[in-house]
Amino acid sequence: MDAIIKNFPAPEGVDDRPSQKEAEDAVRVLLRWAGEDPEREGLRDTPARVAKSYRELFAGYDLAAEDVLGRTFEEVAGYDEMVLVKDIPFFSHCEHHMVPIIGRAHVAYLPQGRVLGLSKIARVVDIYGRRLQTQESMTAQIATAIDETLRPRGVAVMIEAEHLCMAMRGVQKQGSTTLTTTFTGAFKTDAAEQARFMTFLRAQR
Ligand SMILES: [Zn+2]
């Protein structure tokens, strides 16, 4: 749990960044390490492109979930039933190999007088996706972020993802999906709420 809290809102040390030039040089080293010639025609602009795409793929380090979630919420009188956003697609990278993780997140919460704009949940998933991750941490981080800012009665997060590091290297298990869940509040303490979340997820599949 320590690592998760440290990653919320953003990991420390992100200001200590190398220059664009240093990043490009590092890519050249990796190209040579792979057996390539970084000076050949087709690769000449690759280091600059990789450095630029890293900015986008890892943009989550520059963003904090609480900035997206905000501190003001829509007040809703009377609605305290589960809100579920299903099938939020995301891309991430595993922190062990820096290889893509492709998946979908399902996020539910039980409102306590106030609700989130639905697009905000997808943006939180995106922020944590655009960092180096383990699927377990990402699942817990999304739940913690919503729990701590919105303070609902409970949060449930399920992530289904394929880890390309498993598909492309080593054991080469293509198409296998890893499933992780985190429950807080009533989703954790009340088996009926948890069962309802699972039932909602299975509906229309
Ligand atoms: Zn990996």
Coordinates of C-alpha atoms and ligand atoms in Angstrom, one line a residue:
M1 CA 0.0 0.0 0.0
D2 CA 3.0 2.3 0.6
A3 CA 3.9 2.4 -3.0
I4 CA 0.4 3.2 -4.0
I5 CA 0.1 6.1 -1.6
K6 CA 3.5 7.4 -2.9
N7 CA 2.1 7.3 -6.4
F8 CA -0.9 9.5 -5.5
P9 CA -1.1 12.1 -6.8
A10 CA 2.1 11.7 -8.7
P11 CA 5.4 10.0 -8.0
E12 CA 8.2 12.0 -6.6
G13 CA 11.3 13.0 -8.6
V14 CA 9.5 13.8 -11.8
D15 CA 11.0 17.2 -12.0
D16 CA 14.5 15.7 -12.3
R17 CA 14.1 15.1 -16.0
P18 CA 16.9 14.7 -18.5
S19 CA 16.9 16.9 -21.6
Q20 CA 15.3 16.0 -24.9
K21 CA 18.9 15.5 -26.3
E22 CA 19.8 13.1 -23.4
A23 CA 16.6 11.1 -24.1
E24 CA 17.3 10.8 -27.8
D25 CA 20.9 9.7 -27.0
A26 CA 19.5 7.0 -24.8
V27 CA 17.3 5.8 -27.6
R28 CA 20.3 5.6 -29.9
V29 CA 22.1 3.4 -27.3
L30 CA 19.1 1.1 -27.2
L31 CA 18.9 0.9 -31.0
R32 CA 22.6 -0.1 -31.0
W33 CA 21.9 -2.6 -28.2
A34 CA 19.2 -4.2 -30.3
G35 CA 21.7 -4.6 -33.2
E36 CA 20.7 -1.5 -35.3
D37 CA 22.6 1.3 -36.8
P38 CA 21.0 4.5 -35.5
E39 CA 22.6 6.5 -38.4
R40 CA 20.8 4.6 -41.2
E41 CA 18.3 6.6 -43.2
G42 CA 15.1 5.0 -41.8
L43 CA 16.2 5.5 -38.2
R44 CA 17.5 9.0 -38.3
D45 CA 14.5 10.6 -36.9
T46 CA 13.5 7.7 -34.7
P47 CA 15.1 8.9 -31.4
A48 CA 13.3 12.2 -31.6
R49 CA 10.0 10.5 -32.4
V50 CA 10.5 8.0 -29.5
A51 CA 11.3 10.8 -27.1
K52 CA 8.2 12.7 -28.2
S53 CA 5.9 9.7 -28.0
Y54 CA 7.2 8.9 -24.5
R55 CA 5.9 12.3 -23.5
E56 CA 2.4 11.2 -24.7
L57 CA 2.5 7.6 -23.5
F58 CA 3.7 8.7 -20.1
A59 CA 1.8 11.9 -19.8
G60 CA 0.2 10.5 -16.6
Y61 CA 3.2 11.6 -14.6
D62 CA 2.4 15.2 -15.2
L63 CA -1.2 14.9 -14.1
A64 CA -2.8 14.2 -10.7
A65 CA -6.1 12.4 -10.4
E66 CA -7.4 15.0 -8.0
D67 CA -6.9 17.7 -10.6
V68 CA -9.3 15.8 -12.9
L69 CA -11.7 14.8 -10.2
G70 CA -11.8 18.2 -8.7
R71 CA -13.1 19.2 -5.3
T72 CA -16.6 20.2 -6.4
F73 CA -19.2 17.6 -7.3
E74 CA -22.7 17.5 -8.5
E75 CA -25.1 17.1 -5.7
V76 CA -27.8 14.6 -6.3
A77 CA -30.7 14.3 -4.0
G78 CA -32.1 10.8 -3.5
Y79 CA -29.9 8.8 -5.9
D80 CA -27.7 6.4 -3.8
E81 CA -27.6 3.4 -6.1
M82 CA -24.5 2.1 -7.9
V83 CA -23.0 4.1 -10.7
L84 CA -21.1 1.8 -13.0
V85 CA -18.9 2.9 -16.0
K86 CA -18.1 -0.2 -18.0
D87 CA -15.5 -1.0 -20.6
I88 CA -13.2 2.0 -20.4
P89 CA -10.4 1.2 -22.8
F90 CA -6.8 2.0 -21.8
F91 CA -3.2 1.5 -22.8
S92 CA -0.4 1.2 -20.3
H93 CA 3.1 -0.2 -20.0
C94 CA 4.3 -2.8 -17.5
E95 CA 7.0 -1.5 -15.1
H96 CA 9.0 -4.7 -15.5
H97 CA 9.6 -4.6 -19.3
M98 CA 8.1 -1.3 -20.5
V99 CA 6.0 -3.3 -22.9
P100 CA 2.3 -2.4 -23.5
I101 CA -0.6 -3.5 -21.4
I102 CA -3.9 -3.3 -23.3
G103 CA -7.1 -3.5 -21.3
R104 CA -10.4 -2.3 -20.1
A105 CA -11.4 -0.9 -16.8
H106 CA -14.8 -1.1 -15.1
V107 CA -15.4 1.4 -12.3
A108 CA -18.3 1.6 -10.0
Y109 CA -19.2 3.6 -6.9
L110 CA -22.0 4.0 -4.4
P111 CA -22.8 7.7 -4.2
Q112 CA -23.2 9.5 -0.9
G113 CA -25.1 12.6 -1.9
R114 CA -22.8 13.6 -4.8
V115 CA -21.7 12.2 -8.1
L116 CA -18.8 12.6 -10.6
G117 CA -19.1 13.6 -14.2
L118 CA -18.9 10.3 -16.1
S119 CA -16.1 11.4 -18.3
K120 CA -13.9 12.1 -15.2
I121 CA -13.8 8.4 -14.4
A122 CA -12.4 7.6 -17.8
R123 CA -9.8 10.4 -17.4
V124 CA -8.6 9.0 -14.1
V125 CA -8.1 5.6 -15.7
D126 CA -6.1 7.4 -18.5
I127 CA -3.9 9.2 -16.0
Y128 CA -2.8 6.0 -14.2
G129 CA -2.6 4.1 -17.5
R130 CA -0.1 6.6 -18.8
R131 CA 2.5 5.6 -16.3
L132 CA 4.6 2.5 -15.8
Q133 CA 2.4 0.1 -14.0
T134 CA 1.6 -3.2 -12.5
Q135 CA -2.0 -4.1 -13.1
E136 CA -2.5 -4.6 -9.4
S137 CA -1.2 -1.1 -8.5
M138 CA -3.3 0.6 -11.2
T139 CA -6.5 -1.1 -10.0
A140 CA -5.8 0.1 -6.5
Q141 CA -4.8 3.6 -7.5
I142 CA -8.0 4.2 -9.4
A143 CA -10.1 3.0 -6.5
T144 CA -8.0 5.1 -3.9
A145 CA -8.2 8.3 -6.0
I146 CA -12.0 8.1 -6.3
D147 CA -12.4 7.0 -2.7
E148 CA -10.3 9.9 -1.3
T149 CA -11.8 12.7 -3.4
L150 CA -15.4 11.8 -3.8
R151 CA -15.8 10.0 -0.5
P152 CA -18.6 7.7 -1.7
R153 CA -20.0 4.7 0.3
G154 CA -17.7 2.4 -1.7
V155 CA -15.7 2.0 -4.9
A156 CA -15.3 -1.1 -7.0
V157 CA -12.7 -1.4 -9.8
M158 CA -12.1 -4.3 -12.1
I159 CA -9.4 -4.3 -14.8
E160 CA -9.1 -6.9 -17.5
A161 CA -5.9 -6.7 -19.5
E162 CA -3.5 -8.4 -21.8
H163 CA 0.2 -8.0 -21.0
L164 CA 2.1 -8.0 -24.3
C165 CA 5.3 -8.9 -22.3
M166 CA 3.6 -12.2 -21.7
A167 CA 2.3 -12.6 -25.2
M168 CA 5.5 -11.5 -27.0
R169 CA 8.3 -12.9 -24.9
G170 CA 9.0 -15.8 -22.5
V171 CA 6.1 -18.1 -22.1
Q172 CA 4.3 -16.6 -25.2
K173 CA 0.8 -17.0 -23.8
Q174 CA -1.2 -15.1 -26.4
G175 CA -4.7 -13.9 -25.7
S176 CA -4.6 -14.6 -22.0
T177 CA -6.3 -12.0 -19.9
T178 CA -5.4 -10.9 -16.4
L179 CA -8.2 -9.9 -14.0
T180 CA -7.7 -7.7 -11.0
T181 CA -10.2 -6.1 -8.6
T182 CA -10.2 -3.6 -5.7
F183 CA -13.1 -3.0 -3.4
T184 CA -13.5 -0.2 -0.8
G185 CA -16.2 0.7 1.7
A186 CA -19.5 -1.1 1.2
F187 CA -18.3 -3.0 -1.8
K188 CA -15.7 -4.6 0.6
T189 CA -17.8 -5.1 3.6
D190 CA -21.2 -6.0 2.0
A191 CA -21.1 -9.2 -0.1
A192 CA -24.4 -8.4 -1.7
E193 CA -23.1 -5.1 -3.1
Q194 CA -20.0 -6.9 -4.4
A195 CA -22.2 -9.5 -6.0
R196 CA -24.4 -6.8 -7.6
F197 CA -21.3 -5.2 -9.1
M198 CA -20.3 -8.6 -10.7
T199 CA -23.9 -9.1 -11.9
F200 CA -24.0 -5.7 -13.5
L201 CA -20.7 -6.4 -15.2
R202 CA -21.9 -9.7 -16.7
A203 CA -25.1 -8.1 -18.0
Q204 CA -25.3 -7.6 -21.8
R205 CA -22.1 -9.4 -22.5
Ligands
ZN1 ZN 6.2 -7.0 -18.2

